[in-house]
PDB file of C-alpha atoms and ligand atoms in Angstrom:
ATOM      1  CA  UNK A   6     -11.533  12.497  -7.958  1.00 88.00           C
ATOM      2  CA  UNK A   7      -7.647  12.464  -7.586  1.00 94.00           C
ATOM      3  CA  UNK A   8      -6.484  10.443  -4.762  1.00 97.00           C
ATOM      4  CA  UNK A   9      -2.571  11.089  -5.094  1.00 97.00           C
ATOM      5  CA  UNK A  10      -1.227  11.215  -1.684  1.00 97.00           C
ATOM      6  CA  UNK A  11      -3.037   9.945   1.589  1.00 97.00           C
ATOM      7  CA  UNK A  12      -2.918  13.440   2.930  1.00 96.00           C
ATOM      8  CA  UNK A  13      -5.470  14.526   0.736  1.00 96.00           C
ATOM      9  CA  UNK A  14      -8.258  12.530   2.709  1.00 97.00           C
ATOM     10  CA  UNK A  15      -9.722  13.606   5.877  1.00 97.00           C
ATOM     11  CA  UNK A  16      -9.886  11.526   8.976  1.00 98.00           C
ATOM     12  CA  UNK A  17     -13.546  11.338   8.376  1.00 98.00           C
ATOM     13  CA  UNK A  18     -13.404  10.110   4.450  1.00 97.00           C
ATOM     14  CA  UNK A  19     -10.850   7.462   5.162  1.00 98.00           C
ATOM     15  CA  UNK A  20     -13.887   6.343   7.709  1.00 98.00           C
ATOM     16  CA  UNK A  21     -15.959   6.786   5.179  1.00 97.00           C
ATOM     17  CA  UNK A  22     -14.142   4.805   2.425  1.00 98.00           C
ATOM     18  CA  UNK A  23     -13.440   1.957   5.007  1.00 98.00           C
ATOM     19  CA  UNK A  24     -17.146   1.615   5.699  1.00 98.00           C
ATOM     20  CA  UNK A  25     -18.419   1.724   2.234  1.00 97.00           C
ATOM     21  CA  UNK A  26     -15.547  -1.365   1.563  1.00 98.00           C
ATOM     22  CA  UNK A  27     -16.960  -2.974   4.235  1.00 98.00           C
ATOM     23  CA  UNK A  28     -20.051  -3.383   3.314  1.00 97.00           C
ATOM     24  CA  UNK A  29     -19.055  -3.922  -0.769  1.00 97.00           C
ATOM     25  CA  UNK A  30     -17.286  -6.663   1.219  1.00 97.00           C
ATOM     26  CA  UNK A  31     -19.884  -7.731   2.531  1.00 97.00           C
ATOM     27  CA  UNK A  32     -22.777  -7.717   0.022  1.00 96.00           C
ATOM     28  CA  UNK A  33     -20.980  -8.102  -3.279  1.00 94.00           C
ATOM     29  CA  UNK A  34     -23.429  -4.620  -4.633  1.00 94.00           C
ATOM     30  CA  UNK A  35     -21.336  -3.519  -6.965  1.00 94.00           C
ATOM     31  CA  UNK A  36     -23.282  -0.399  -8.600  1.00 93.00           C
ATOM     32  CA  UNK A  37     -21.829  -0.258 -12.606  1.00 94.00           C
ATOM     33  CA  UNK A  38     -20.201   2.595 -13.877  1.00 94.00           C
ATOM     34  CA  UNK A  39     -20.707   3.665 -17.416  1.00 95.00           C
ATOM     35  CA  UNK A  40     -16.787   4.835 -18.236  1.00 96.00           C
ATOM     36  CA  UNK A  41     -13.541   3.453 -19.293  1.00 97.00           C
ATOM     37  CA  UNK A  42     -10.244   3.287 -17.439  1.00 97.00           C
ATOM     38  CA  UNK A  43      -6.713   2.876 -18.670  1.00 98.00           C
ATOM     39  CA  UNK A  44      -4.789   0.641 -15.710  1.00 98.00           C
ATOM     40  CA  UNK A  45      -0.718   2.710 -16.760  1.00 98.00           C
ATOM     41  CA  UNK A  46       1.880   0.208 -15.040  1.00 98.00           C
ATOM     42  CA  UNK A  47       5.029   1.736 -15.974  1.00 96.00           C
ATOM     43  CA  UNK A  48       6.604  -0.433 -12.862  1.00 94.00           C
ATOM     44  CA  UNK A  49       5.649  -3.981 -11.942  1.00 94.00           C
ATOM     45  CA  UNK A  50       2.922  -5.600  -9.780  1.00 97.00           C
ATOM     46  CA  UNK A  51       0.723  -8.013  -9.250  1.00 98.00           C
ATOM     47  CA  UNK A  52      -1.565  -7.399  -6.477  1.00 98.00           C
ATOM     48  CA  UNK A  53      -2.167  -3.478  -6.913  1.00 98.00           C
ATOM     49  CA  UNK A  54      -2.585  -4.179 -10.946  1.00 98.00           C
ATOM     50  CA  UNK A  55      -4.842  -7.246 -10.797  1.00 98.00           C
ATOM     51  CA  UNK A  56      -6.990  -6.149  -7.893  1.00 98.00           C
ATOM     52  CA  UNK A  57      -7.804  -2.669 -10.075  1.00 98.00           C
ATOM     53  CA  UNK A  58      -8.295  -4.741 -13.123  1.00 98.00           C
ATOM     54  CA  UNK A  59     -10.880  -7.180 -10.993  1.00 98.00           C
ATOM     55  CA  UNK A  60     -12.328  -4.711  -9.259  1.00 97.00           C
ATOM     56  CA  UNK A  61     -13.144  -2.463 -12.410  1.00 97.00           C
ATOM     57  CA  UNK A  62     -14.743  -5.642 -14.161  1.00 97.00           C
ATOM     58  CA  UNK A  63     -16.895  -5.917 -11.054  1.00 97.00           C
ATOM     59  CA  UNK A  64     -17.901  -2.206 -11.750  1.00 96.00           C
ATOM     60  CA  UNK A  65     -18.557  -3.015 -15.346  1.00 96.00           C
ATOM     61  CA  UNK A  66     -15.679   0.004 -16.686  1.00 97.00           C
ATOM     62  CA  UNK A  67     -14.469  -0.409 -20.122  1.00 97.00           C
ATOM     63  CA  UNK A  68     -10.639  -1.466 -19.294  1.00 98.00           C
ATOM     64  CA  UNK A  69      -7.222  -0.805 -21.264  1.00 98.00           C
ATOM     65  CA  UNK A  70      -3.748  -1.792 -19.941  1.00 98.00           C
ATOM     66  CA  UNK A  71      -0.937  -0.241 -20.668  1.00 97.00           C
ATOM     67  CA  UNK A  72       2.871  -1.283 -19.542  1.00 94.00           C
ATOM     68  CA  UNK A  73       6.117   0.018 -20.386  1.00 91.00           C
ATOM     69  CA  UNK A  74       7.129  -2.269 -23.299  1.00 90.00           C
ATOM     70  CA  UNK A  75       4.114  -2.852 -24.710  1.00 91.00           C
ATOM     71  CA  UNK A  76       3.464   1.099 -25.097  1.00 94.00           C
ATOM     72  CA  UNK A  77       4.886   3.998 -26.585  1.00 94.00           C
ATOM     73  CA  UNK A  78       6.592   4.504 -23.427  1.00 93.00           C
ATOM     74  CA  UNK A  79       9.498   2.780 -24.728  1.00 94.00           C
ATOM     75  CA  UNK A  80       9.658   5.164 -27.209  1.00 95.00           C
ATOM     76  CA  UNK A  81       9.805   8.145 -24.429  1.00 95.00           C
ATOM     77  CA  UNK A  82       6.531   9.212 -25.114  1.00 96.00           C
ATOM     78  CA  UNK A  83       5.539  11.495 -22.254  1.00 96.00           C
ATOM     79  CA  UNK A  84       3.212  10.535 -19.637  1.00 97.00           C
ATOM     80  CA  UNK A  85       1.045  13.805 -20.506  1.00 97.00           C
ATOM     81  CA  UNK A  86       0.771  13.170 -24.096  1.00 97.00           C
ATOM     82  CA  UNK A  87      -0.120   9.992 -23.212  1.00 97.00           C
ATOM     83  CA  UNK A  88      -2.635  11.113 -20.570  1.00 98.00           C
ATOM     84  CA  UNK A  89      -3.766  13.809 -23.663  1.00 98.00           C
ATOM     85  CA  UNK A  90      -3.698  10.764 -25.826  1.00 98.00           C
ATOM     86  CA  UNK A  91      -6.128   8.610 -24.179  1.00 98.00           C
ATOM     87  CA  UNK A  92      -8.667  11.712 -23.354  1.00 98.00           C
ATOM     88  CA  UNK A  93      -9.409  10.951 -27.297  1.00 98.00           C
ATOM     89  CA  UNK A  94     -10.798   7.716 -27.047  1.00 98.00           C
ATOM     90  CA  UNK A  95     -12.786   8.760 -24.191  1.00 96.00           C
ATOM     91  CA  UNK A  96     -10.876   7.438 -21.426  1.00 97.00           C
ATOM     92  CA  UNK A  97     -10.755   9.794 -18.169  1.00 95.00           C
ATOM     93  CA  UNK A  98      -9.985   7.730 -15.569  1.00 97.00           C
ATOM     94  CA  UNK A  99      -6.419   6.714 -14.825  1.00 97.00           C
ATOM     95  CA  UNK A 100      -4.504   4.412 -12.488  1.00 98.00           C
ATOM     96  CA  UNK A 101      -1.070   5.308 -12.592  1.00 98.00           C
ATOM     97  CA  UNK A 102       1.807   3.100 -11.050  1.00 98.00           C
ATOM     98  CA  UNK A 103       5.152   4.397 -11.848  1.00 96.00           C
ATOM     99  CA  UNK A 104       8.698   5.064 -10.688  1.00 93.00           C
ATOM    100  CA  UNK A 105       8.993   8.369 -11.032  1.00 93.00           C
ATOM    101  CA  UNK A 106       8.340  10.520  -7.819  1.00 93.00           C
ATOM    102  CA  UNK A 107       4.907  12.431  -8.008  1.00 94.00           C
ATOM    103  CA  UNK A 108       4.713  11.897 -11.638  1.00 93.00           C
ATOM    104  CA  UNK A 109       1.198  13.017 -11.471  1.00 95.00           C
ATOM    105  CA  UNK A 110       2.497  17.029 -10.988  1.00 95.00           C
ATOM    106  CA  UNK A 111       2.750  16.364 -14.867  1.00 94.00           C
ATOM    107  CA  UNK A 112      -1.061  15.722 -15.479  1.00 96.00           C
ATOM    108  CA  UNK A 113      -3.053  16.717 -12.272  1.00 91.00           C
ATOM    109  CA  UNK A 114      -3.894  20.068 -14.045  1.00 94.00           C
ATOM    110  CA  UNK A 115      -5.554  18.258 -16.918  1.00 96.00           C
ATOM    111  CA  UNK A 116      -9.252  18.830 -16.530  1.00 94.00           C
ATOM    112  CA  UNK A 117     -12.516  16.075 -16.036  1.00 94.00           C
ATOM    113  CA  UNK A 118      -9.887  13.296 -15.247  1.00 96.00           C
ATOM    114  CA  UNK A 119      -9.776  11.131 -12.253  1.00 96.00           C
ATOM    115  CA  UNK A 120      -6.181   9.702 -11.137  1.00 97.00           C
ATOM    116  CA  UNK A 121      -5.428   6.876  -8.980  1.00 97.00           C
ATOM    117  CA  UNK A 122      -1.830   6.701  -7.869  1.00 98.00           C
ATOM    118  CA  UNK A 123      -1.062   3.231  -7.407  1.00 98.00           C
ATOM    119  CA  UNK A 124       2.601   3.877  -6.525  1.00 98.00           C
ATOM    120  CA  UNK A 125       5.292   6.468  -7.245  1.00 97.00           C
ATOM    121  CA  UNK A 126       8.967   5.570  -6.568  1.00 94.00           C
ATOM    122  CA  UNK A 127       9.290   5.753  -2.751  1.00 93.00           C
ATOM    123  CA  UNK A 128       6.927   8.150  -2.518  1.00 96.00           C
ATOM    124  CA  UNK A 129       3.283   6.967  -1.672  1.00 97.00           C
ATOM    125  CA  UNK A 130       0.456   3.894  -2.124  1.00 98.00           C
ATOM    126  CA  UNK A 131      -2.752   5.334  -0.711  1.00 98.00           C
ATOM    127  CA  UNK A 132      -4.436   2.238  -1.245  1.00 98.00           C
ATOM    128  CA  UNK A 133      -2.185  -0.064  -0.171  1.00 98.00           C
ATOM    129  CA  UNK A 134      -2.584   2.823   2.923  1.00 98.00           C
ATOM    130  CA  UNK A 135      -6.269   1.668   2.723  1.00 98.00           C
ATOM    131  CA  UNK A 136      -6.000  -1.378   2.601  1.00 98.00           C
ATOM    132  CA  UNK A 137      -4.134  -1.845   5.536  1.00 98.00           C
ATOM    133  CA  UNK A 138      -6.459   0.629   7.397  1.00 98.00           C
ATOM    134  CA  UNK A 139      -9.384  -1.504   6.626  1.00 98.00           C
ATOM    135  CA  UNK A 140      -7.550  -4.611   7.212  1.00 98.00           C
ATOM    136  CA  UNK A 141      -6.634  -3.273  11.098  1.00 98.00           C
ATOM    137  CA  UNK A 142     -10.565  -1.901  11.523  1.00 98.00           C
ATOM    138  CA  UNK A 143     -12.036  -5.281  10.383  1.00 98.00           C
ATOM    139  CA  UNK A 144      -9.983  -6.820  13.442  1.00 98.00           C
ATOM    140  CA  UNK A 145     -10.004  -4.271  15.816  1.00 98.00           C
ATOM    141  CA  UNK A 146     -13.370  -2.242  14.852  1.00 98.00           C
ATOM    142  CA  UNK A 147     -11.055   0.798  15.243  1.00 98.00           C
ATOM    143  CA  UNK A 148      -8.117   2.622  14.077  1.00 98.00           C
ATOM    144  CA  UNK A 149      -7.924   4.718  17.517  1.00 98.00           C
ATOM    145  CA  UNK A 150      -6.070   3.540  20.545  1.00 98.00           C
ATOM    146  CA  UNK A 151      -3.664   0.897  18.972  1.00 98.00           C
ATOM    147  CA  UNK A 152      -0.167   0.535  19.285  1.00 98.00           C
ATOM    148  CA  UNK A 153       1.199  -0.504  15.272  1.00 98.00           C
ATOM    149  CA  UNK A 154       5.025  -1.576  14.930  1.00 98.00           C
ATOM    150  CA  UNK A 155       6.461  -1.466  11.666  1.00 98.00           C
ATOM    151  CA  UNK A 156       9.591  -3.289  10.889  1.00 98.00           C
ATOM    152  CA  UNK A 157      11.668  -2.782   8.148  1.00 95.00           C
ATOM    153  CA  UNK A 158      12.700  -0.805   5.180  1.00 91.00           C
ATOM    154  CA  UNK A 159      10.899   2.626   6.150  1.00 94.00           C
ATOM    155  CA  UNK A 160      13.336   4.631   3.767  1.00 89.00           C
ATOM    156  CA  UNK A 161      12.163   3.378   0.768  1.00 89.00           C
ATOM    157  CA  UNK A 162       8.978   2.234   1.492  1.00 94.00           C
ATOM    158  CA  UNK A 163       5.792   4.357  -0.329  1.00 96.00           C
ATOM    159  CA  UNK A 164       3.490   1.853   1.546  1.00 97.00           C
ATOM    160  CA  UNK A 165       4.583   2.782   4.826  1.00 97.00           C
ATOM    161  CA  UNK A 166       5.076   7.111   3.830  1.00 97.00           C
ATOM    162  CA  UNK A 167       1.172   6.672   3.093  1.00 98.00           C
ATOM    163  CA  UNK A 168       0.475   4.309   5.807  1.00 98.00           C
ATOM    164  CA  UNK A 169       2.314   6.416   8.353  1.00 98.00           C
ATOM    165  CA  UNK A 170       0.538   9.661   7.760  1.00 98.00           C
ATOM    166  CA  UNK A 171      -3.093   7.625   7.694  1.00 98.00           C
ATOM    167  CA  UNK A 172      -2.307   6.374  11.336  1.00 98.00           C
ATOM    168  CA  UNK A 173      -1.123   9.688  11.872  1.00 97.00           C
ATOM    169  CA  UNK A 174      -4.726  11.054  11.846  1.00 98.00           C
ATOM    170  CA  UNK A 175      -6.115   8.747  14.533  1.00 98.00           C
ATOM    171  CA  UNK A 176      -4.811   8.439  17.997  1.00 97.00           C
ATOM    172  CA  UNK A 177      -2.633   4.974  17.809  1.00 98.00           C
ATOM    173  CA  UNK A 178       1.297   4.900  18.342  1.00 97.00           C
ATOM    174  CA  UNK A 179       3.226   3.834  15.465  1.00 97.00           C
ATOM    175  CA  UNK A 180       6.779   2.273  16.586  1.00 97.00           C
ATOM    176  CA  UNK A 181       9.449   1.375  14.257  1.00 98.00           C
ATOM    177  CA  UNK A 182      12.157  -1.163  13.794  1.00 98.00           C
ATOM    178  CA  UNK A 183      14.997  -1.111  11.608  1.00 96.00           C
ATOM    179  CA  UNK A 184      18.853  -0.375  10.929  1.00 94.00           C
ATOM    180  CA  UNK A 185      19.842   2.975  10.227  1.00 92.00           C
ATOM    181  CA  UNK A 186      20.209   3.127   6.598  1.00 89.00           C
ATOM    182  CA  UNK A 187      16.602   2.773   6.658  1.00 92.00           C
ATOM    183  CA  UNK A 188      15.856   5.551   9.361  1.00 94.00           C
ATOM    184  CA  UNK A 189      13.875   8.395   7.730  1.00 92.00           C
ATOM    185  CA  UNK A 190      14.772  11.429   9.409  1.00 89.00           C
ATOM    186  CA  UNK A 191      11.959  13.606   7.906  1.00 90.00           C
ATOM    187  CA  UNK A 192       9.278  12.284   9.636  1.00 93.00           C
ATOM    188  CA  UNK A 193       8.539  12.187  13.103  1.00 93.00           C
ATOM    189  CA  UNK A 194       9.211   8.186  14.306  1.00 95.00           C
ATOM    190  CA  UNK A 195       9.734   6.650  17.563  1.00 96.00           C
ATOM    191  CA  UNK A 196      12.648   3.948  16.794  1.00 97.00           C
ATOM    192  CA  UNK A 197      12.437   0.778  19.015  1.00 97.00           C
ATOM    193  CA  UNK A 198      14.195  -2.371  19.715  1.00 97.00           C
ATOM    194  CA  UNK A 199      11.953  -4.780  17.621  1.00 97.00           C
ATOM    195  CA  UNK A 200      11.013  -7.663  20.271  1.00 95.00           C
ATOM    196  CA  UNK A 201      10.843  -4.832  22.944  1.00 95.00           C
ATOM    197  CA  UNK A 202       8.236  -3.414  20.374  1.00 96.00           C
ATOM    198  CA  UNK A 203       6.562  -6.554  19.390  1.00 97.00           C
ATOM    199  CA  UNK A 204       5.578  -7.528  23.117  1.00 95.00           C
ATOM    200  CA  UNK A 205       3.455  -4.227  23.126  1.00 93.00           C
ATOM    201  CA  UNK A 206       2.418  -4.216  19.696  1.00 98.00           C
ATOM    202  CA  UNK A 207      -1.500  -4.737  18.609  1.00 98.00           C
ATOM    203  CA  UNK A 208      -0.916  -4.499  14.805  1.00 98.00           C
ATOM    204  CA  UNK A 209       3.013  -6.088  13.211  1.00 98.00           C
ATOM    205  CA  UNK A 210       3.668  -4.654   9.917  1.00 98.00           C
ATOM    206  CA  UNK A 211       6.367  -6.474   8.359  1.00 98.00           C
ATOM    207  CA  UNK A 212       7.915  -4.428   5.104  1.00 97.00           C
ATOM    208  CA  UNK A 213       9.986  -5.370   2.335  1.00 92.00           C
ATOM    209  CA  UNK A 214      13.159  -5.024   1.791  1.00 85.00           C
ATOM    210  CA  UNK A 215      13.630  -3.244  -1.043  1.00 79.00           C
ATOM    211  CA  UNK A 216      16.764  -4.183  -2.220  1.00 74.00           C
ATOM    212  CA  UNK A 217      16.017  -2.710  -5.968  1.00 72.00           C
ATOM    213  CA  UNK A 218      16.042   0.831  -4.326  1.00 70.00           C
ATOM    214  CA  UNK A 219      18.942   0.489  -2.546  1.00 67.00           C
ATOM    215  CA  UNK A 220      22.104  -0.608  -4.804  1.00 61.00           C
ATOM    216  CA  UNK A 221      24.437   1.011  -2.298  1.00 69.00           C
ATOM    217  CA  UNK A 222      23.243  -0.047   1.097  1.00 73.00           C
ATOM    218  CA  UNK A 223      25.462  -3.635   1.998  1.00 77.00           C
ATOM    219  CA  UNK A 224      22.816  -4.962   4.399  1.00 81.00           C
ATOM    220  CA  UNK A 225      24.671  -8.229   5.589  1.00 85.00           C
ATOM    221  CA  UNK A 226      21.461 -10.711   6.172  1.00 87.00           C
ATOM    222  CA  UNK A 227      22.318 -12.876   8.561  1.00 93.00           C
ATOM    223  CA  UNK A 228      22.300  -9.715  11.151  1.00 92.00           C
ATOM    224  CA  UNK A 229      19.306  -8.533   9.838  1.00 92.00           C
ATOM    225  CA  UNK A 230      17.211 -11.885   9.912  1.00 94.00           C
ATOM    226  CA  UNK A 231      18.642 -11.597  13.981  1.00 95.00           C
ATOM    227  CA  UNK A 232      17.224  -8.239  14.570  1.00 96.00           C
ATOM    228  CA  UNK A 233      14.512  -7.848  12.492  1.00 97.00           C
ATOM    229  CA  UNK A 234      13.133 -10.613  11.053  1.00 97.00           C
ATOM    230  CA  UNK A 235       9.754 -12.049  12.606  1.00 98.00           C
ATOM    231  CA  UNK A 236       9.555 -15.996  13.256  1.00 98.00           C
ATOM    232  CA  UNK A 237       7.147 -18.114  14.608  1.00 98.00           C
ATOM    233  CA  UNK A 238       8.641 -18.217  18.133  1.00 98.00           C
ATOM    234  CA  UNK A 239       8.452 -14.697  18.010  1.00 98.00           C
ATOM    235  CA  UNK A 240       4.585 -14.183  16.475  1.00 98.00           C
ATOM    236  CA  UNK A 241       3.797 -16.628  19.476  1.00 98.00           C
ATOM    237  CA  UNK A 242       4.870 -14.375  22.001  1.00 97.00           C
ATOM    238  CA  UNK A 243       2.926 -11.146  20.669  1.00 98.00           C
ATOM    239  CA  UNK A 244      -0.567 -10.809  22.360  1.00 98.00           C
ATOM    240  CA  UNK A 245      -3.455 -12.909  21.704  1.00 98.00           C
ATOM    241  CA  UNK A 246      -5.311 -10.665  19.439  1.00 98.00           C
ATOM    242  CA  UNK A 247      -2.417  -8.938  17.725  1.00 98.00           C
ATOM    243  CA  UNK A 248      -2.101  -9.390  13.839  1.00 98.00           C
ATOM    244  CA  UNK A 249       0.560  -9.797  11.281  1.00 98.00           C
ATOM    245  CA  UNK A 250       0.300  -7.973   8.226  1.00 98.00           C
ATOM    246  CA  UNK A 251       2.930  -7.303   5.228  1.00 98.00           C
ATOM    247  CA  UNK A 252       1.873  -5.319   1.950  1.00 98.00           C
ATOM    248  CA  UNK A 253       3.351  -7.823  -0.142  1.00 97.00           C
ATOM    249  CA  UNK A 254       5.711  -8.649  -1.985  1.00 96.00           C
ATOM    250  CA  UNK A 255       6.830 -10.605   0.975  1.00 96.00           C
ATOM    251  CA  UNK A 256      10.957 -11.718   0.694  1.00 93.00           C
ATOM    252  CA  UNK A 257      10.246 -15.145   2.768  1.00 95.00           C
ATOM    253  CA  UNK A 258      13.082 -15.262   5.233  1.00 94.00           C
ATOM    254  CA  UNK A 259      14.027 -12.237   5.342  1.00 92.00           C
ATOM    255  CA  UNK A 260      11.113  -9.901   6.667  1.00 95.00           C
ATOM    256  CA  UNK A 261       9.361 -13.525   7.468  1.00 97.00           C
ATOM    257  CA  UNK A 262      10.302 -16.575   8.086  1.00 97.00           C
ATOM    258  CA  UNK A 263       8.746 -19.466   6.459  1.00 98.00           C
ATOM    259  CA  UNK A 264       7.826 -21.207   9.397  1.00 98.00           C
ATOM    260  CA  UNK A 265       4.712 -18.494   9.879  1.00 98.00           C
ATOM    261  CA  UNK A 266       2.031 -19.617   7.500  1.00 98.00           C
ATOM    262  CA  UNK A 267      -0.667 -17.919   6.204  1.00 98.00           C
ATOM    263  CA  UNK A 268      -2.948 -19.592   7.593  1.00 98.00           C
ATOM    264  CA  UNK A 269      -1.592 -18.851  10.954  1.00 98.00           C
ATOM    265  CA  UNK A 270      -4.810 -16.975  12.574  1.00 98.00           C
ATOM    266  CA  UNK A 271      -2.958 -14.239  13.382  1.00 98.00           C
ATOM    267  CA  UNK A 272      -1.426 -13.938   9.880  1.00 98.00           C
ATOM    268  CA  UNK A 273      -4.050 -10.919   8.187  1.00 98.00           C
ATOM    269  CA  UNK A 274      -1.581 -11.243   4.770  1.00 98.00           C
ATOM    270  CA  UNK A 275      -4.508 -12.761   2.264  1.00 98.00           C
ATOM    271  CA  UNK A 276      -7.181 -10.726   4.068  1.00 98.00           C
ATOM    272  CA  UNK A 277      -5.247  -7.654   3.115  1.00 98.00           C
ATOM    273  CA  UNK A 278      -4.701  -8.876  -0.832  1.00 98.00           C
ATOM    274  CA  UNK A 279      -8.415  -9.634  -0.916  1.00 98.00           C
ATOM    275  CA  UNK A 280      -9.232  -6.304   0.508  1.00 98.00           C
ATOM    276  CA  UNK A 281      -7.270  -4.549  -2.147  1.00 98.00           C
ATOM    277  CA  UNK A 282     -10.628  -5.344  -4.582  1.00 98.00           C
ATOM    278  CA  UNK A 283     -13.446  -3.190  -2.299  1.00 98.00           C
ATOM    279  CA  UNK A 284     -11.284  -0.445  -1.538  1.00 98.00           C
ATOM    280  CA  UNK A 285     -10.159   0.227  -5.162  1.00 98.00           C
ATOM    281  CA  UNK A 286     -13.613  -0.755  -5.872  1.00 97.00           C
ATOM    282  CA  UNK A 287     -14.983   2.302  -3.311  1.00 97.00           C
ATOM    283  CA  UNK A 288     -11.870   4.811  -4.889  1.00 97.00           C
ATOM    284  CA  UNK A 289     -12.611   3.792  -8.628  1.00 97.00           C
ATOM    285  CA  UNK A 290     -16.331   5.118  -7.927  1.00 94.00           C
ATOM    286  CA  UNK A 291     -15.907   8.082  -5.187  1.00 87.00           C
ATOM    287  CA  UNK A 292     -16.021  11.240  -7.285  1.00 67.00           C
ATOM    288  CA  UNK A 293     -15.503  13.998  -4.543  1.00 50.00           C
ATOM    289  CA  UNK A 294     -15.211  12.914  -0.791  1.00 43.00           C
TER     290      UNK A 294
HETATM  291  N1  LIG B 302       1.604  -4.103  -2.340  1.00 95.01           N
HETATM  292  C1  LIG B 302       1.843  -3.910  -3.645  1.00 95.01           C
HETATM  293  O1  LIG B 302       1.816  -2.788  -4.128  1.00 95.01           O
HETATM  294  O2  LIG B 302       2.076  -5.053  -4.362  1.00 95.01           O
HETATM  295  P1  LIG B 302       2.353  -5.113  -5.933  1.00 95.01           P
HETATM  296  O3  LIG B 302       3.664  -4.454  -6.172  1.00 95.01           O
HETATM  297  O4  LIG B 302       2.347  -6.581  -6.266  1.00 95.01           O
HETATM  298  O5  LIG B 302       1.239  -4.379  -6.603  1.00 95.01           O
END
């Protein structure tokens, strides 16, 4: 299996995959798989790399880890002949994070290999994508009939590229907030005013800002914390059974102020870290879906 961009599941396997989570979630059945994996984090993280790593120990794979400086990476080895590389040692499946847009064009024609993309530049996170999916259906018991506002840094966000064309498959609204450096004018996005948006709004989704991407947008953050950021005042004033969720890494006060908690009850942000371990667990062991 080769889950590189969201698009390549159907409406009805995302269902799928959200189920099967649900109930790994639910009764801890994790059936072993006699393989290896190689975890390739050419770009940091923390959740996406340690909820692979825990979730593959949980399906009993044989694990490697490789990072940039600690690899021949450093030494511009390619990511094929690395790919090539591994196949020796018996590894075929891969989880791939790195920052080079659809790196896996480079090694999706290699045969009997399964690759996770677990982030590529700004492109796309399909399990973050997921994640978030199965975060939303554990609250609402549906990913129809919703109204989702997303606030932030759209531009450079692969979370919300994979996220957007998920929701994009059911029939929920997707809003967004933000300035207009971060308006993406290839996809097809109804802008709002972000409290207009948030009074509506079933499902928040805070982003990042991504200020590594973005070395020439000035974003002055005083003006942004006014527009965009979410407080506590604010979360109060959303509807009583709409939930706050952020992919993580959060930047606390700007996105979020620290006055929201966790363990706010409408604050989903731990549920959706947590949840990161079934569905990888559920993608690690699909084959074909
Ligand atoms: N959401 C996410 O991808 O987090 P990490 O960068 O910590 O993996």
């Amino acid at each position: 299996m080769k889950l590189l961009e969201i698009n390549s599941l159907s409406k009805d396997s995302i269902l799928k995959i959200i189920n099967l989570a649900l109930k790994l979630k639910l009764n801890n059945n994790f059936l072993k798989i006699n393989a290896s994996v190689a975890n390739i984090f050419i770009e940091p993280s923390t959740r996406t790399k340690i909820s692979f790593i825990k979730a593959e120990k949980l399906l009993g794979l044989e694990i490697y880890n490789l990072d940039f400086k600690s690899s021949s990476f450093s030494k511009k080895e390619t990511l094929k002949d690395t790919i090539y590389t591994l196949i020796q040692y018996g590894i075929n499946n891969f989880v791939i994070r790195s920052n080079t847009l659809k790196f896996f064009k480079e090694i999706e024609n290699i045969e009997n290999i399964n690759i996770i993309n677990a982030g590529d530049g700004i492109n796309q996170h399909p399990t973050q994508a997921l994640i978030d999916a199965l975060t939303i259906y554990e609250h609402f018991k549906r990913l129809d009939n919703l109204k989702i506002i997303v606030c932030g840094d759209i531009k450079f966000s692969r979370v919300f590229n994979s996220f957007y064309h998920l929701i994009k498959k059911f029939n929920s609204e997707i809003m967004v907030a933000c300035p207009d450096q971060f308006k993406n004018n290839n996809l097809d996005i109804k802008y709002v005013d972000f409290n207009q948006g948030l009074k509506d709004a079933d499902v928040i989704m805070m982003l990042r800002v991504q200020n590594e991407r973005h070395l020439d947008i000035n974003l002055n953050q005083n003006e942004y914390i006014k527009k965009y950021q979410i407080n506590l005042e604010k979360l109060n004033k959303t509807k009583k059974n709409a939930i706050l969720i952020h992919p993580g890494p959060i930047n606390w006060n700007w996105e979020i102020k620290d006055d929201i908690t966790y363990n706010n009850s409408k604050v989903k942000i731990l549920k959706q870290v947590k949840n990161g371990i079934f569905i990888r667990a559920v993608v690690l062991g699909l084959r074909d879906i």
